[in-house]
């Protein structure tokens, strides 16, 4: 069975992160995987996470199984974080949330749930999108299509082409949208564009599936939820995959949630019962530690205020770094207009660098970005931004 087995190709993102770790150059810079780094180049554990963990250590009384869909307290805090306090969707009970191991499992549970209840539905992904999206939806057995999203000549959303394509999608198909901080481009719709997207979705009877992995890292926690809220109309249906890897720094704890929004509380419970079938056959029930931290922080008013300020601090640093990057490139004599980087949001930007330039950055300068030209802006800091900009000037 295994004698003649060939190696599978490395993952487009984790593969490069591993190559970076093996690079012996002391001046190497990792701008690959989507992990926030502070100005000293470290990925800190949030102060509020440490406080919540200390509390858990004291107070936790058992390590028994959670239920298949996880903790109800967790579902409540997740919904409040997504929709805001007192939203009609939560008040009416027409949403149901399952706790999942990370945002990836939220996407996979959502995908298998769709395959179970509407196997003929196709999933429409933005072109480009996170390289794992086609793998996740493909693994669930769903047919995948793409809609245009990015105009690389203008370094902005190809909005007219996007809307024209959405208008052609058959009713009942699934449209994957990035709630904020589009991965990989960093280009998000404006509030007016969100309204137009929501209009087409409602008119066409499409089901939005929102990947919401970066809430708070674009402009702020509530600001980044504005796009999703535009899609929330009376009777609207959608799925939302939340991740708390970035906005709680809980990457290795695998904390996420799959929320399904339906027209009624009864439909929400029916939907959840099917999602639970998918979960039980997959990982049975979710791990508890990371989600307990999230509950503990979001349900304690003091911790919550401190956490919100930690998230806003990350957000501000990312946007400062964007401005400094553009300024430093200009100071290095780069004449190409990179001002679009300042308009993009979240930790990623499409730099417009080619695959060859990305490889040259890696091979000559030990600066790692993805072959697509995607860079993790949050990997730059006062100690390395000069070298990164000098190297980019060199490869250009
Ligand atoms: C990324 O795009 O780098 C992150 O979402 C991490 C991952 O799992 O790929």
XYZ file of C-alpha atoms in Angstrom, residues 10-225:
216
model
C 3.776 21.014 0.727
C 0.957 23.315 1.852
C 1.125 26.734 0.145
C 1.250 28.499 3.530
C 2.461 26.053 6.211
C 5.078 24.691 3.746
C 6.750 28.101 3.498
C 6.524 28.650 7.241
C 8.436 25.377 7.666
C 11.025 26.446 5.056
C 11.476 29.699 7.008
C 12.135 27.806 10.238
C 14.938 25.837 8.522
C 16.608 28.979 7.088
C 19.818 29.634 9.049
C 20.136 33.330 8.042
C 19.946 35.330 11.322
C 18.286 38.217 9.451
C 15.441 36.121 8.003
C 11.930 37.603 8.068
C 8.692 35.580 8.085
C 5.819 37.358 6.316
C 4.032 34.125 5.342
C 1.483 32.634 7.729
C -1.286 34.753 9.195
C 0.026 35.131 12.718
C 0.125 38.551 14.400
C 3.518 39.715 15.651
C 4.144 42.721 17.866
C 6.823 45.359 17.405
C 9.465 43.041 18.877
C 8.603 40.311 16.355
C 6.946 38.028 18.892
C 3.419 36.640 18.987
C 2.440 37.509 22.541
C -0.082 35.679 24.677
C -2.803 38.221 25.500
C -2.695 39.479 29.102
C -6.423 38.777 29.368
C -5.882 35.206 28.140
C -3.292 34.627 30.873
C -5.707 36.028 33.489
C -8.561 33.861 32.219
C -6.313 30.776 32.186
C -5.247 31.418 35.789
C -8.907 31.607 36.733
C -9.699 28.391 34.869
C -6.904 26.560 36.631
C -8.468 27.544 39.940
C -12.100 27.008 39.053
C -12.306 24.147 36.561
C -13.828 21.094 38.200
C -13.965 18.436 35.478
C -12.586 17.408 32.105
C -15.640 15.531 30.939
C -16.956 15.686 27.348
C -18.757 18.758 26.087
C -21.909 18.139 24.088
C -21.559 17.621 20.333
C -22.199 21.297 19.567
C -20.161 22.539 22.549
C -21.098 24.909 25.322
C -24.302 27.009 25.220
C -22.499 29.871 27.040
C -19.939 29.880 24.258
C -22.668 29.974 21.577
C -24.205 32.993 23.325
C -20.968 35.010 23.558
C -20.031 34.177 19.962
C -23.398 35.390 18.663
C -23.156 38.567 20.698
C -19.687 39.249 19.334
C -20.804 38.742 15.734
C -24.217 40.451 15.760
C -23.794 42.906 18.668
C -25.840 43.101 21.851
C -29.618 42.729 21.524
C -29.669 42.009 17.793
C -32.952 40.678 16.387
C -31.226 37.468 15.218
C -30.095 36.517 18.706
C -33.236 37.779 20.452
C -35.473 35.682 18.204
C -33.283 32.573 18.506
C -33.152 32.180 14.743
C -29.409 31.474 14.813
C -27.683 28.383 16.193
C -23.962 28.087 16.913
C -21.721 25.044 17.171
C -18.339 25.353 18.900
C -15.613 24.054 16.572
C -11.852 23.400 16.672
C -10.801 26.618 14.918
C -12.222 28.497 11.973
C -11.150 25.753 9.572
C -13.357 23.192 11.314
C -16.175 25.763 11.318
C -15.850 25.955 7.527
C -15.623 22.171 7.213
C -18.649 21.544 9.465
C -20.570 24.174 7.485
C -19.487 22.550 4.215
C -20.513 19.048 5.326
C -23.782 20.418 6.677
C -24.531 21.964 3.254
C -23.572 18.725 1.514
C -25.950 16.854 3.817
C -29.001 19.067 3.343
C -28.438 20.461 -0.163
C -25.893 18.264 -1.968
C -26.442 19.886 -5.370
C -25.494 23.385 -4.127
C -22.324 24.840 -5.591
C -19.970 26.998 -3.540
C -18.724 30.218 -5.146
C -15.343 31.419 -3.890
C -13.730 34.801 -4.540
C -10.876 34.766 -7.028
C -8.414 34.853 -5.321
C -9.208 33.372 -1.921
C -7.485 31.631 0.998
C -5.799 28.577 -0.585
C -7.467 26.274 1.959
C -11.033 27.213 0.945
C -11.145 25.025 -2.186
C -9.563 22.160 -0.228
C -12.077 22.378 2.622
C -15.194 22.636 0.434
C -13.803 20.097 -2.042
C -13.105 17.613 0.754
C -16.770 17.891 1.778
C -17.696 16.851 -1.760
C -19.191 20.170 -2.881
C -18.749 21.547 -6.402
C -16.656 24.738 -6.425
C -16.882 27.770 -8.689
C -15.278 31.211 -8.501
C -16.425 34.793 -8.948
C -14.048 37.671 -9.893
C -12.903 39.678 -6.897
C -9.607 41.447 -7.437
C -8.318 43.731 -10.171
C -4.547 43.383 -9.939
C -3.908 46.301 -12.310
C -5.904 48.646 -10.044
C -4.940 46.845 -6.789
C -8.593 47.041 -5.728
C -11.793 45.003 -5.793
C -13.061 44.344 -9.323
C -16.439 45.393 -8.019
C -18.460 45.710 -11.238
C -17.260 42.317 -12.443
C -17.959 40.812 -9.034
C -21.545 42.103 -8.968
C -22.173 41.039 -12.578
C -20.966 37.514 -11.713
C -23.061 37.300 -8.510
C -26.138 38.205 -10.576
C -25.590 35.077 -12.696
C -25.349 32.610 -9.806
C -28.358 30.262 -9.580
C -30.696 30.633 -6.590
C -29.814 28.420 -3.660
C -26.058 28.331 -4.346
C -23.587 29.329 -1.639
C -21.432 32.471 -1.905
C -18.356 32.518 0.304
C -17.575 36.059 1.450
C -14.821 37.288 3.758
C -16.468 39.228 6.617
C -13.482 41.608 6.881
C -9.760 41.685 6.119
C -9.984 39.723 2.865
C -7.438 36.908 2.782
C -5.219 37.127 0.688
C -5.741 40.600 -0.822
C -6.578 42.867 2.148
C -9.151 44.580 -0.114
C -12.563 44.877 1.591
C -15.839 46.193 0.162
C -16.884 49.702 1.259
C -20.182 50.035 3.219
C -21.953 51.022 -0.045
C -20.500 47.995 -1.815
C -21.666 45.713 1.022
C -25.183 47.064 0.539
C -25.039 46.274 -3.166
C -23.695 42.765 -2.460
C -26.479 42.194 0.084
C -29.096 43.417 -2.423
C -27.930 40.965 -5.096
C -27.773 38.112 -2.585
C -31.333 38.819 -1.432
C -32.692 39.303 -4.973
C -31.034 36.133 -6.298
C -31.878 33.946 -3.269
C -28.209 33.079 -2.646
C -26.909 31.799 0.686
C -23.898 33.733 2.007
C -21.268 31.792 3.932
C -19.081 34.302 5.763
C -15.525 33.469 6.723
C -14.999 35.729 9.732
C -11.466 34.966 10.897
C -10.147 38.499 11.473
C -12.855 40.379 13.379
C -11.228 43.424 14.989
C -8.015 43.508 12.957
C -9.335 45.733 10.166
C -10.835 48.842 11.760
C -12.275 47.535 15.047
C -14.511 44.798 16.467
C -17.873 46.430 15.664
C -16.638 48.159 12.476
C -15.480 44.801 11.052
C -18.913 43.230 11.667
